[in-house]
């Protein structure tokens, strides 16, 4: 499977190409790759249809190259290095240099060696822990001391479709807080927030609103009970 176009990859913040390891393609014909999400369609007894997302898996073929770009033998040290850095105890981000904005979270589950004349390649099976790849984490910091309307642009490349981001707010005076995505019309509105409060809106996976300055405060109760969403592509906030 040719999941990545680039031969350079990063897993768990280890840049494997800096150690001489690259992705190769050994398939004949047209290599395949997973695009977007994998899902199945089912139906209930009442005739309603539904979709179920499944966590994709794919295999990377990994080869060692020398300084001249030729295939190099895999030594015992190489095998120990690869086992130690690929078989992590926790899911970790996998990134290809052809698209560093897209992150696959998961585990390498199996590693097998095809060792032809000691110049073979590894097959490493990767299983994702979520049904889609994520945009790499980006932090946007906006300060608005004049309390005027202010716009920023955020690029979202998530394969999930609409995505709810984490938002942290610190108020400079007693005020209402409005954060609106002008691209898709979604917004979060918080009313009557006191000066000096730090608010944390947890997005995808949690969907909670917390006043960190006053944790017992019912922040959801003074909101519009909605969350701002990012759609695929450029979003004007």
JSON list of C-alpha atoms in Angstrom, two decimals:
[
{"chain": "A", "resi": 1, "resn": "UNK", "atom": "CA", "xyz": [0.00, 0.00, 0.00]},
{"chain": "A", "resi": 2, "resn": "UNK", "atom": "CA", "xyz": [1.31, 3.45, -0.94]},
{"chain": "A", "resi": 3, "resn": "UNK", "atom": "CA", "xyz": [-0.37, 5.46, 1.79]},
{"chain": "A", "resi": 4, "resn": "UNK", "atom": "CA", "xyz": [2.22, 8.23, 1.54]},
{"chain": "A", "resi": 5, "resn": "UNK", "atom": "CA", "xyz": [3.72, 9.91, -1.52]},
{"chain": "A", "resi": 6, "resn": "UNK", "atom": "CA", "xyz": [6.89, 11.00, 0.29]},
{"chain": "A", "resi": 7, "resn": "UNK", "atom": "CA", "xyz": [9.52, 8.48, 1.33]},
{"chain": "A", "resi": 8, "resn": "UNK", "atom": "CA", "xyz": [10.20, 10.48, 4.50]},
{"chain": "A", "resi": 9, "resn": "UNK", "atom": "CA", "xyz": [8.09, 9.86, 7.59]},
{"chain": "A", "resi": 10, "resn": "UNK", "atom": "CA", "xyz": [7.92, 10.90, 11.25]},
{"chain": "A", "resi": 11, "resn": "UNK", "atom": "CA", "xyz": [6.44, 8.80, 14.04]},
{"chain": "A", "resi": 12, "resn": "UNK", "atom": "CA", "xyz": [6.22, 9.76, 17.70]},
{"chain": "A", "resi": 13, "resn": "UNK", "atom": "CA", "xyz": [8.44, 12.80, 16.88]},
{"chain": "A", "resi": 14, "resn": "UNK", "atom": "CA", "xyz": [11.23, 10.54, 15.58]},
{"chain": "A", "resi": 15, "resn": "UNK", "atom": "CA", "xyz": [12.39, 11.62, 12.12]},
{"chain": "A", "resi": 16, "resn": "UNK", "atom": "CA", "xyz": [13.27, 8.21, 10.72]},
{"chain": "A", "resi": 17, "resn": "UNK", "atom": "CA", "xyz": [14.86, 9.55, 7.54]},
{"chain": "A", "resi": 18, "resn": "UNK", "atom": "CA", "xyz": [17.54, 11.19, 9.68]},
{"chain": "A", "resi": 19, "resn": "UNK", "atom": "CA", "xyz": [18.54, 7.66, 10.68]},
{"chain": "A", "resi": 20, "resn": "UNK", "atom": "CA", "xyz": [18.52, 6.34, 7.12]},
{"chain": "A", "resi": 21, "resn": "UNK", "atom": "CA", "xyz": [15.03, 4.74, 7.10]},
{"chain": "A", "resi": 22, "resn": "UNK", "atom": "CA", "xyz": [12.52, 5.53, 4.35]},
{"chain": "A", "resi": 23, "resn": "UNK", "atom": "CA", "xyz": [9.19, 4.33, 3.03]},
{"chain": "A", "resi": 24, "resn": "UNK", "atom": "CA", "xyz": [9.34, 2.26, -0.14]},
{"chain": "A", "resi": 25, "resn": "UNK", "atom": "CA", "xyz": [6.74, 0.67, -2.44]},
{"chain": "A", "resi": 26, "resn": "UNK", "atom": "CA", "xyz": [7.14, -2.98, -3.35]},
{"chain": "A", "resi": 27, "resn": "UNK", "atom": "CA", "xyz": [3.72, -3.57, -4.90]},
{"chain": "A", "resi": 28, "resn": "UNK", "atom": "CA", "xyz": [3.35, -4.32, -8.58]},
{"chain": "A", "resi": 29, "resn": "UNK", "atom": "CA", "xyz": [0.75, -2.48, -10.61]},
{"chain": "A", "resi": 30, "resn": "UNK", "atom": "CA", "xyz": [-1.12, 0.45, -9.09]},
{"chain": "A", "resi": 31, "resn": "UNK", "atom": "CA", "xyz": [-0.44, 0.92, -5.35]},
{"chain": "A", "resi": 32, "resn": "UNK", "atom": "CA", "xyz": [-3.47, 1.70, -3.20]},
{"chain": "A", "resi": 33, "resn": "UNK", "atom": "CA", "xyz": [-4.06, 4.18, -0.39]},
{"chain": "A", "resi": 34, "resn": "UNK", "atom": "CA", "xyz": [-6.84, 4.94, 2.09]},
{"chain": "A", "resi": 35, "resn": "UNK", "atom": "CA", "xyz": [-8.67, 8.18, 1.28]},
{"chain": "A", "resi": 36, "resn": "UNK", "atom": "CA", "xyz": [-10.81, 9.86, 3.94]},
{"chain": "A", "resi": 37, "resn": "UNK", "atom": "CA", "xyz": [-12.68, 7.53, 6.30]},
{"chain": "A", "resi": 38, "resn": "UNK", "atom": "CA", "xyz": [-13.75, 3.89, 6.15]},
{"chain": "A", "resi": 39, "resn": "UNK", "atom": "CA", "xyz": [-17.39, 3.25, 6.91]},
{"chain": "A", "resi": 40, "resn": "UNK", "atom": "CA", "xyz": [-20.14, 0.70, 6.53]},
{"chain": "A", "resi": 41, "resn": "UNK", "atom": "CA", "xyz": [-23.86, 1.18, 6.02]},
{"chain": "A", "resi": 42, "resn": "UNK", "atom": "CA", "xyz": [-26.50, -0.67, 8.05]},
{"chain": "A", "resi": 43, "resn": "UNK", "atom": "CA", "xyz": [-30.23, -0.45, 8.50]},
{"chain": "A", "resi": 44, "resn": "UNK", "atom": "CA", "xyz": [-32.62, -0.94, 11.42]},
{"chain": "A", "resi": 45, "resn": "UNK", "atom": "CA", "xyz": [-35.82, -3.00, 11.48]},
{"chain": "A", "resi": 46, "resn": "UNK", "atom": "CA", "xyz": [-37.73, 0.22, 10.95]},
{"chain": "A", "resi": 47, "resn": "UNK", "atom": "CA", "xyz": [-35.99, 0.83, 7.62]},
{"chain": "A", "resi": 48, "resn": "UNK", "atom": "CA", "xyz": [-33.70, 3.61, 8.83]},
{"chain": "A", "resi": 49, "resn": "UNK", "atom": "CA", "xyz": [-30.16, 3.62, 7.48]},
{"chain": "A", "resi": 50, "resn": "UNK", "atom": "CA", "xyz": [-27.07, 4.50, 9.48]},
{"chain": "A", "resi": 51, "resn": "UNK", "atom": "CA", "xyz": [-23.33, 4.57, 8.95]},
{"chain": "A", "resi": 52, "resn": "UNK", "atom": "CA", "xyz": [-20.60, 3.18, 11.19]},
{"chain": "A", "resi": 53, "resn": "UNK", "atom": "CA", "xyz": [-17.04, 4.45, 11.01]},
{"chain": "A", "resi": 54, "resn": "UNK", "atom": "CA", "xyz": [-14.21, 1.94, 11.34]},
{"chain": "A", "resi": 55, "resn": "UNK", "atom": "CA", "xyz": [-10.61, 2.61, 12.29]},
{"chain": "A", "resi": 56, "resn": "UNK", "atom": "CA", "xyz": [-8.46, 2.18, 9.17]},
{"chain": "A", "resi": 57, "resn": "UNK", "atom": "CA", "xyz": [-5.23, 0.21, 9.07]},
{"chain": "A", "resi": 58, "resn": "UNK", "atom": "CA", "xyz": [-2.46, 0.16, 6.50]},
{"chain": "A", "resi": 59, "resn": "UNK", "atom": "CA", "xyz": [1.05, -1.18, 6.01]},
{"chain": "A", "resi": 60, "resn": "UNK", "atom": "CA", "xyz": [4.26, 0.76, 5.45]},
{"chain": "A", "resi": 61, "resn": "UNK", "atom": "CA", "xyz": [7.25, -0.85, 3.77]},
{"chain": "A", "resi": 62, "resn": "UNK", "atom": "CA", "xyz": [10.42, 0.56, 5.31]},
{"chain": "A", "resi": 63, "resn": "UNK", "atom": "CA", "xyz": [13.89, 0.28, 3.81]},
{"chain": "A", "resi": 64, "resn": "UNK", "atom": "CA", "xyz": [17.33, 1.52, 4.83]},
{"chain": "A", "resi": 65, "resn": "UNK", "atom": "CA", "xyz": [19.28, 3.67, 2.35]},
{"chain": "A", "resi": 66, "resn": "UNK", "atom": "CA", "xyz": [22.92, 4.73, 2.48]},
{"chain": "A", "resi": 67, "resn": "UNK", "atom": "CA", "xyz": [24.31, 8.18, 1.70]},
{"chain": "A", "resi": 68, "resn": "UNK", "atom": "CA", "xyz": [24.19, 7.46, -2.05]},
{"chain": "A", "resi": 69, "resn": "UNK", "atom": "CA", "xyz": [20.55, 6.43, -1.94]},
{"chain": "A", "resi": 70, "resn": "UNK", "atom": "CA", "xyz": [21.23, 2.73, -2.38]},
{"chain": "A", "resi": 71, "resn": "UNK", "atom": "CA", "xyz": [19.62, -0.01, -0.32]},
{"chain": "A", "resi": 72, "resn": "UNK", "atom": "CA", "xyz": [21.74, -0.82, 2.73]},
{"chain": "A", "resi": 73, "resn": "UNK", "atom": "CA", "xyz": [21.77, -3.96, 4.90]},
{"chain": "A", "resi": 74, "resn": "UNK", "atom": "CA", "xyz": [19.61, -3.99, 8.03]},
{"chain": "A", "resi": 75, "resn": "UNK", "atom": "CA", "xyz": [21.86, -4.70, 11.00]},
{"chain": "A", "resi": 76, "resn": "UNK", "atom": "CA", "xyz": [20.90, -6.02, 14.42]},
{"chain": "A", "resi": 77, "resn": "UNK", "atom": "CA", "xyz": [21.28, -2.48, 15.75]},
{"chain": "A", "resi": 78, "resn": "UNK", "atom": "CA", "xyz": [18.88, -1.22, 13.07]},
{"chain": "A", "resi": 79, "resn": "UNK", "atom": "CA", "xyz": [16.29, -3.80, 14.07]},
{"chain": "A", "resi": 80, "resn": "UNK", "atom": "CA", "xyz": [16.55, -2.84, 17.75]},
{"chain": "A", "resi": 81, "resn": "UNK", "atom": "CA", "xyz": [16.22, 0.84, 16.85]},
{"chain": "A", "resi": 82, "resn": "UNK", "atom": "CA", "xyz": [13.12, 0.20, 14.72]},
{"chain": "A", "resi": 83, "resn": "UNK", "atom": "CA", "xyz": [11.44, -2.04, 17.28]},
{"chain": "A", "resi": 84, "resn": "UNK", "atom": "CA", "xyz": [12.09, 0.46, 20.07]},
{"chain": "A", "resi": 85, "resn": "UNK", "atom": "CA", "xyz": [10.78, 3.46, 18.14]},
{"chain": "A", "resi": 86, "resn": "UNK", "atom": "CA", "xyz": [7.92, 1.88, 16.19]},
{"chain": "A", "resi": 87, "resn": "UNK", "atom": "CA", "xyz": [6.35, -0.38, 18.84]},
{"chain": "A", "resi": 88, "resn": "UNK", "atom": "CA", "xyz": [5.26, 2.37, 21.23]},
{"chain": "A", "resi": 89, "resn": "UNK", "atom": "CA", "xyz": [3.19, 1.64, 24.33]},
{"chain": "A", "resi": 90, "resn": "UNK", "atom": "CA", "xyz": [0.79, 4.51, 23.57]},
{"chain": "A", "resi": 91, "resn": "UNK", "atom": "CA", "xyz": [-0.77, 5.72, 20.30]},
{"chain": "A", "resi": 92, "resn": "UNK", "atom": "CA", "xyz": [1.41, 8.33, 18.64]},
{"chain": "A", "resi": 93, "resn": "UNK", "atom": "CA", "xyz": [1.24, 10.67, 15.61]},
{"chain": "A", "resi": 94, "resn": "UNK", "atom": "CA", "xyz": [2.41, 9.40, 12.22]},
{"chain": "A", "resi": 95, "resn": "UNK", "atom": "CA", "xyz": [3.21, 12.09, 9.64]},
{"chain": "A", "resi": 96, "resn": "UNK", "atom": "CA", "xyz": [4.42, 11.95, 6.05]},
{"chain": "A", "resi": 97, "resn": "UNK", "atom": "CA", "xyz": [6.50, 14.78, 4.61]},
{"chain": "A", "resi": 98, "resn": "UNK", "atom": "CA", "xyz": [4.23, 14.98, 1.57]},
{"chain": "A", "resi": 99, "resn": "UNK", "atom": "CA", "xyz": [1.50, 16.40, 3.83]},
{"chain": "A", "resi": 100, "resn": "UNK", "atom": "CA", "xyz": [2.72, 17.53, 7.24]},
{"chain": "A", "resi": 101, "resn": "UNK", "atom": "CA", "xyz": [-0.67, 19.09, 7.93]},
{"chain": "A", "resi": 102, "resn": "UNK", "atom": "CA", "xyz": [-2.30, 15.66, 8.25]},
{"chain": "A", "resi": 103, "resn": "UNK", "atom": "CA", "xyz": [-1.66, 13.45, 11.30]},
{"chain": "A", "resi": 104, "resn": "UNK", "atom": "CA", "xyz": [-2.55, 9.76, 11.69]},
{"chain": "A", "resi": 105, "resn": "UNK", "atom": "CA", "xyz": [-2.88, 8.66, 15.34]},
{"chain": "A", "resi": 106, "resn": "UNK", "atom": "CA", "xyz": [-2.34, 5.01, 16.17]},
{"chain": "A", "resi": 107, "resn": "UNK", "atom": "CA", "xyz": [0.03, 2.12, 16.82]},
{"chain": "A", "resi": 108, "resn": "UNK", "atom": "CA", "xyz": [2.39, 0.01, 14.79]},
{"chain": "A", "resi": 109, "resn": "UNK", "atom": "CA", "xyz": [1.13, -3.46, 15.72]},
{"chain": "A", "resi": 110, "resn": "UNK", "atom": "CA", "xyz": [3.34, -5.87, 13.79]},
{"chain": "A", "resi": 111, "resn": "UNK", "atom": "CA", "xyz": [6.75, -5.68, 12.17]},
{"chain": "A", "resi": 112, "resn": "UNK", "atom": "CA", "xyz": [7.97, -8.37, 9.78]},
{"chain": "A", "resi": 113, "resn": "UNK", "atom": "CA", "xyz": [11.24, -8.56, 7.89]},
{"chain": "A", "resi": 114, "resn": "UNK", "atom": "CA", "xyz": [11.57, -9.50, 4.25]},
{"chain": "A", "resi": 115, "resn": "UNK", "atom": "CA", "xyz": [15.33, -10.01, 4.23]},
{"chain": "A", "resi": 116, "resn": "UNK", "atom": "CA", "xyz": [16.52, -10.79, 0.71]},
{"chain": "A", "resi": 117, "resn": "UNK", "atom": "CA", "xyz": [20.32, -11.15, 0.79]},
{"chain": "A", "resi": 118, "resn": "UNK", "atom": "CA", "xyz": [20.31, -9.04, 3.97]},
{"chain": "A", "resi": 119, "resn": "UNK", "atom": "CA", "xyz": [19.12, -6.05, 1.97]},
{"chain": "A", "resi": 120, "resn": "UNK", "atom": "CA", "xyz": [15.40, -6.38, 2.48]},
{"chain": "A", "resi": 121, "resn": "UNK", "atom": "CA", "xyz": [12.65, -4.24, 3.89]},
{"chain": "A", "resi": 122, "resn": "UNK", "atom": "CA", "xyz": [10.35, -4.16, 6.88]},
{"chain": "A", "resi": 123, "resn": "UNK", "atom": "CA", "xyz": [6.60, -4.41, 6.70]},
{"chain": "A", "resi": 124, "resn": "UNK", "atom": "CA", "xyz": [5.08, -2.39, 9.54]},
{"chain": "A", "resi": 125, "resn": "UNK", "atom": "CA", "xyz": [1.32, -2.65, 10.14]},
{"chain": "A", "resi": 126, "resn": "UNK", "atom": "CA", "xyz": [-0.26, 0.56, 11.44]},
{"chain": "A", "resi": 127, "resn": "UNK", "atom": "CA", "xyz": [-3.70, 0.68, 13.08]},
{"chain": "A", "resi": 128, "resn": "UNK", "atom": "CA", "xyz": [-5.39, 4.01, 13.68]},
{"chain": "A", "resi": 129, "resn": "UNK", "atom": "CA", "xyz": [-7.21, 4.64, 16.97]},
{"chain": "A", "resi": 130, "resn": "UNK", "atom": "CA", "xyz": [-9.73, 7.01, 15.33]},
{"chain": "A", "resi": 131, "resn": "UNK", "atom": "CA", "xyz": [-11.52, 6.66, 11.98]},
{"chain": "A", "resi": 132, "resn": "UNK", "atom": "CA", "xyz": [-9.89, 9.69, 10.36]},
{"chain": "A", "resi": 133, "resn": "UNK", "atom": "CA", "xyz": [-6.67, 11.67, 10.14]},
{"chain": "A", "resi": 134, "resn": "UNK", "atom": "CA", "xyz": [-6.42, 15.00, 11.98]},
{"chain": "A", "resi": 135, "resn": "UNK", "atom": "CA", "xyz": [-4.99, 18.37, 11.13]},
{"chain": "A", "resi": 136, "resn": "UNK", "atom": "CA", "xyz": [-1.75, 18.87, 13.01]},
{"chain": "A", "resi": 137, "resn": "UNK", "atom": "CA", "xyz": [-2.16, 20.94, 16.18]},
{"chain": "A", "resi": 138, "resn": "UNK", "atom": "CA", "xyz": [-1.98, 24.69, 15.59]},
{"chain": "A", "resi": 139, "resn": "UNK", "atom": "CA", "xyz": [-2.24, 27.46, 18.15]},
{"chain": "A", "resi": 140, "resn": "UNK", "atom": "CA", "xyz": [-3.81, 30.80, 17.26]},
{"chain": "A", "resi": 141, "resn": "UNK", "atom": "CA", "xyz": [-3.41, 33.64, 19.77]},
{"chain": "A", "resi": 142, "resn": "UNK", "atom": "CA", "xyz": [-5.59, 36.75, 19.41]},
{"chain": "A", "resi": 143, "resn": "UNK", "atom": "CA", "xyz": [-5.53, 39.79, 21.72]},
{"chain": "A", "resi": 144, "resn": "UNK", "atom": "CA", "xyz": [-8.33, 42.33, 21.45]},
{"chain": "A", "resi": 145, "resn": "UNK", "atom": "CA", "xyz": [-7.78, 45.15, 24.02]},
{"chain": "A", "resi": 146, "resn": "UNK", "atom": "CA", "xyz": [-10.11, 47.55, 22.16]},
{"chain": "A", "resi": 147, "resn": "UNK", "atom": "CA", "xyz": [-13.03, 45.10, 22.26]},
{"chain": "A", "resi": 148, "resn": "UNK", "atom": "CA", "xyz": [-13.75, 45.62, 18.57]},
{"chain": "A", "resi": 149, "resn": "UNK", "atom": "CA", "xyz": [-14.70, 43.02, 15.98]},
{"chain": "A", "resi": 150, "resn": "UNK", "atom": "CA", "xyz": [-11.57, 41.15, 14.99]},
{"chain": "A", "resi": 151, "resn": "UNK", "atom": "CA", "xyz": [-11.07, 38.49, 12.32]},
{"chain": "A", "resi": 152, "resn": "UNK", "atom": "CA", "xyz": [-8.56, 35.69, 11.88]},
{"chain": "A", "resi": 153, "resn": "UNK", "atom": "CA", "xyz": [-8.32, 32.92, 9.31]},
{"chain": "A", "resi": 154, "resn": "UNK", "atom": "CA", "xyz": [-7.89, 29.26, 10.27]},
{"chain": "A", "resi": 155, "resn": "UNK", "atom": "CA", "xyz": [-7.08, 26.43, 7.87]},
{"chain": "A", "resi": 156, "resn": "UNK", "atom": "CA", "xyz": [-8.66, 23.07, 8.77]},
{"chain": "A", "resi": 157, "resn": "UNK", "atom": "CA", "xyz": [-7.59, 19.92, 6.91]},
{"chain": "A", "resi": 158, "resn": "UNK", "atom": "CA", "xyz": [-9.35, 17.31, 9.06]},
{"chain": "A", "resi": 159, "resn": "UNK", "atom": "CA", "xyz": [-10.87, 14.38, 7.19]},
{"chain": "A", "resi": 160, "resn": "UNK", "atom": "CA", "xyz": [-13.71, 14.21, 9.72]},
{"chain": "A", "resi": 161, "resn": "UNK", "atom": "CA", "xyz": [-15.56, 17.12, 8.15]},
{"chain": "A", "resi": 162, "resn": "UNK", "atom": "CA", "xyz": [-16.73, 19.73, 10.65]},
{"chain": "A", "resi": 163, "resn": "UNK", "atom": "CA", "xyz": [-14.43, 19.87, 13.69]},
{"chain": "A", "resi": 164, "resn": "UNK", "atom": "CA", "xyz": [-14.97, 21.54, 17.09]},
{"chain": "A", "resi": 165, "resn": "UNK", "atom": "CA", "xyz": [-11.68, 23.07, 18.33]},
{"chain": "A", "resi": 166, "resn": "UNK", "atom": "CA", "xyz": [-10.52, 23.85, 21.87]},
{"chain": "A", "resi": 167, "resn": "UNK", "atom": "CA", "xyz": [-10.84, 27.55, 22.74]},
{"chain": "A", "resi": 168, "resn": "UNK", "atom": "CA", "xyz": [-9.23, 29.36, 25.70]},
{"chain": "A", "resi": 169, "resn": "UNK", "atom": "CA", "xyz": [-10.51, 32.85, 26.59]},
{"chain": "A", "resi": 170, "resn": "UNK", "atom": "CA", "xyz": [-9.22, 35.40, 29.11]},
{"chain": "A", "resi": 171, "resn": "UNK", "atom": "CA", "xyz": [-11.53, 38.39, 29.68]},
{"chain": "A", "resi": 172, "resn": "UNK", "atom": "CA", "xyz": [-10.07, 41.89, 30.08]},
{"chain": "A", "resi": 173, "resn": "UNK", "atom": "CA", "xyz": [-13.31, 43.43, 31.36]},
{"chain": "A", "resi": 174, "resn": "UNK", "atom": "CA", "xyz": [-16.89, 42.46, 32.20]},
{"chain": "A", "resi": 175, "resn": "UNK", "atom": "CA", "xyz": [-18.37, 41.53, 28.84]},
{"chain": "A", "resi": 176, "resn": "UNK", "atom": "CA", "xyz": [-20.20, 39.10, 26.62]},
{"chain": "A", "resi": 177, "resn": "UNK", "atom": "CA", "xyz": [-18.02, 36.86, 24.47]},
{"chain": "A", "resi": 178, "resn": "UNK", "atom": "CA", "xyz": [-18.95, 36.01, 20.88]},
{"chain": "A", "resi": 179, "resn": "UNK", "atom": "CA", "xyz": [-16.77, 33.77, 18.69]},
{"chain": "A", "resi": 180, "resn": "UNK", "atom": "CA", "xyz": [-18.34, 33.14, 15.30]},
{"chain": "A", "resi": 181, "resn": "UNK", "atom": "CA", "xyz": [-17.19, 31.24, 12.24]},
{"chain": "A", "resi": 182, "resn": "UNK", "atom": "CA", "xyz": [-18.34, 33.54, 9.43]},
{"chain": "A", "resi": 183, "resn": "UNK", "atom": "CA", "xyz": [-17.69, 30.79, 6.90]},
{"chain": "A", "resi": 184, "resn": "UNK", "atom": "CA", "xyz": [-20.29, 28.33, 8.17]},
{"chain": "A", "resi": 185, "resn": "UNK", "atom": "CA", "xyz": [-22.32, 30.44, 10.61]},
{"chain": "A", "resi": 186, "resn": "UNK", "atom": "CA", "xyz": [-21.60, 28.43, 13.76]},
{"chain": "A", "resi": 187, "resn": "UNK", "atom": "CA", "xyz": [-20.76, 30.30, 16.95]},
{"chain": "A", "resi": 188, "resn": "UNK", "atom": "CA", "xyz": [-20.29, 30.12, 20.70]},
{"chain": "A", "resi": 189, "resn": "UNK", "atom": "CA", "xyz": [-21.76, 32.96, 22.79]},
{"chain": "A", "resi": 190, "resn": "UNK", "atom": "CA", "xyz": [-21.11, 33.50, 26.50]},
{"chain": "A", "resi": 191, "resn": "UNK", "atom": "CA", "xyz": [-23.06, 36.16, 28.40]},
{"chain": "A", "resi": 192, "resn": "UNK", "atom": "CA", "xyz": [-22.04, 38.25, 31.39]},
{"chain": "A", "resi": 193, "resn": "UNK", "atom": "CA", "xyz": [-18.48, 37.03, 31.88]},
{"chain": "A", "resi": 194, "resn": "UNK", "atom": "CA", "xyz": [-16.62, 38.91, 34.67]},
{"chain": "A", "resi": 195, "resn": "UNK", "atom": "CA", "xyz": [-13.27, 40.60, 34.12]},
{"chain": "A", "resi": 196, "resn": "UNK", "atom": "CA", "xyz": [-10.15, 38.48, 34.63]},
{"chain": "A", "resi": 197, "resn": "UNK", "atom": "CA", "xyz": [-11.81, 35.09, 34.12]},
{"chain": "A", "resi": 198, "resn": "UNK", "atom": "CA", "xyz": [-10.12, 32.32, 32.17]},
{"chain": "A", "resi": 199, "resn": "UNK", "atom": "CA", "xyz": [-12.53, 30.12, 30.22]},
{"chain": "A", "resi": 200, "resn": "UNK", "atom": "CA", "xyz": [-11.76, 26.82, 28.51]},
{"chain": "A", "resi": 201, "resn": "UNK", "atom": "CA", "xyz": [-14.11, 25.43, 25.86]},
{"chain": "A", "resi": 202, "resn": "UNK", "atom": "CA", "xyz": [-13.18, 21.82, 25.20]},
{"chain": "A", "resi": 203, "resn": "UNK", "atom": "CA", "xyz": [-14.03, 20.70, 21.70]},
{"chain": "A", "resi": 204, "resn": "UNK", "atom": "CA", "xyz": [-13.99, 17.37, 19.90]},
{"chain": "A", "resi": 205, "resn": "UNK", "atom": "CA", "xyz": [-14.33, 14.41, 22.25]},
{"chain": "A", "resi": 206, "resn": "UNK", "atom": "CA", "xyz": [-15.29, 16.34, 25.43]},
{"chain": "A", "resi": 207, "resn": "UNK", "atom": "CA", "xyz": [-17.68, 19.18, 24.52]},
{"chain": "A", "resi": 208, "resn": "UNK", "atom": "CA", "xyz": [-17.45, 20.97, 27.85]},
{"chain": "A", "resi": 209, "resn": "UNK", "atom": "CA", "xyz": [-17.30, 24.62, 28.97]},
{"chain": "A", "resi": 210, "resn": "UNK", "atom": "CA", "xyz": [-15.22, 25.33, 32.09]},
{"chain": "A", "resi": 211, "resn": "UNK", "atom": "CA", "xyz": [-14.63, 28.59, 33.96]},
{"chain": "A", "resi": 212, "resn": "UNK", "atom": "CA", "xyz": [-11.15, 27.88, 35.34]},
{"chain": "A", "resi": 213, "resn": "UNK", "atom": "CA", "xyz": [-11.26, 31.01, 37.53]},
{"chain": "A", "resi": 214, "resn": "UNK", "atom": "CA", "xyz": [-14.59, 29.99, 39.09]},
{"chain": "A", "resi": 215, "resn": "UNK", "atom": "CA", "xyz": [-14.94, 26.21, 38.52]},
{"chain": "A", "resi": 216, "resn": "UNK", "atom": "CA", "xyz": [-18.36, 25.96, 40.20]},
{"chain": "A", "resi": 217, "resn": "UNK", "atom": "CA", "xyz": [-19.83, 28.48, 37.74]},
{"chain": "A", "resi": 218, "resn": "UNK", "atom": "CA", "xyz": [-22.29, 26.96, 35.24]},
{"chain": "A", "resi": 219, "resn": "UNK", "atom": "CA", "xyz": [-20.68, 28.31, 32.10]},
{"chain": "A", "resi": 220, "resn": "UNK", "atom": "CA", "xyz": [-22.85, 26.21, 29.80]},
{"chain": "A", "resi": 221, "resn": "UNK", "atom": "CA", "xyz": [-25.91, 27.82, 31.41]},
{"chain": "A", "resi": 222, "resn": "UNK", "atom": "CA", "xyz": [-24.87, 31.32, 30.29]},
{"chain": "A", "resi": 223, "resn": "UNK", "atom": "CA", "xyz": [-23.97, 30.18, 26.77]},
{"chain": "A", "resi": 224, "resn": "UNK", "atom": "CA", "xyz": [-26.02, 29.74, 23.61]},
{"chain": "A", "resi": 225, "resn": "UNK", "atom": "CA", "xyz": [-25.50, 26.00, 24.25]},
{"chain": "A", "resi": 226, "resn": "UNK", "atom": "CA", "xyz": [-23.70, 25.59, 20.96]},
{"chain": "A", "resi": 227, "resn": "UNK", "atom": "CA", "xyz": [-20.09, 25.14, 19.86]},
{"chain": "A", "resi": 228, "resn": "UNK", "atom": "CA", "xyz": [-18.22, 26.83, 17.06]},
{"chain": "A", "resi": 229, "resn": "UNK", "atom": "CA", "xyz": [-17.22, 24.42, 14.30]},
{"chain": "A", "resi": 230, "resn": "UNK", "atom": "CA", "xyz": [-14.43, 24.50, 11.74]},
{"chain": "A", "resi": 231, "resn": "UNK", "atom": "CA", "xyz": [-15.21, 23.16, 8.30]},
{"chain": "A", "resi": 232, "resn": "UNK", "atom": "CA", "xyz": [-12.69, 21.68, 5.87]},
{"chain": "A", "resi": 233, "resn": "UNK", "atom": "CA", "xyz": [-10.62, 24.40, 4.23]},
{"chain": "A", "resi": 234, "resn": "UNK", "atom": "CA", "xyz": [-10.31, 28.05, 5.21]},
{"chain": "A", "resi": 235, "resn": "UNK", "atom": "CA", "xyz": [-12.45, 29.46, 8.00]},
{"chain": "A", "resi": 236, "resn": "UNK", "atom": "CA", "xyz": [-12.90, 33.16, 8.77]},
{"chain": "A", "resi": 237, "resn": "UNK", "atom": "CA", "xyz": [-13.39, 33.63, 12.52]}
]
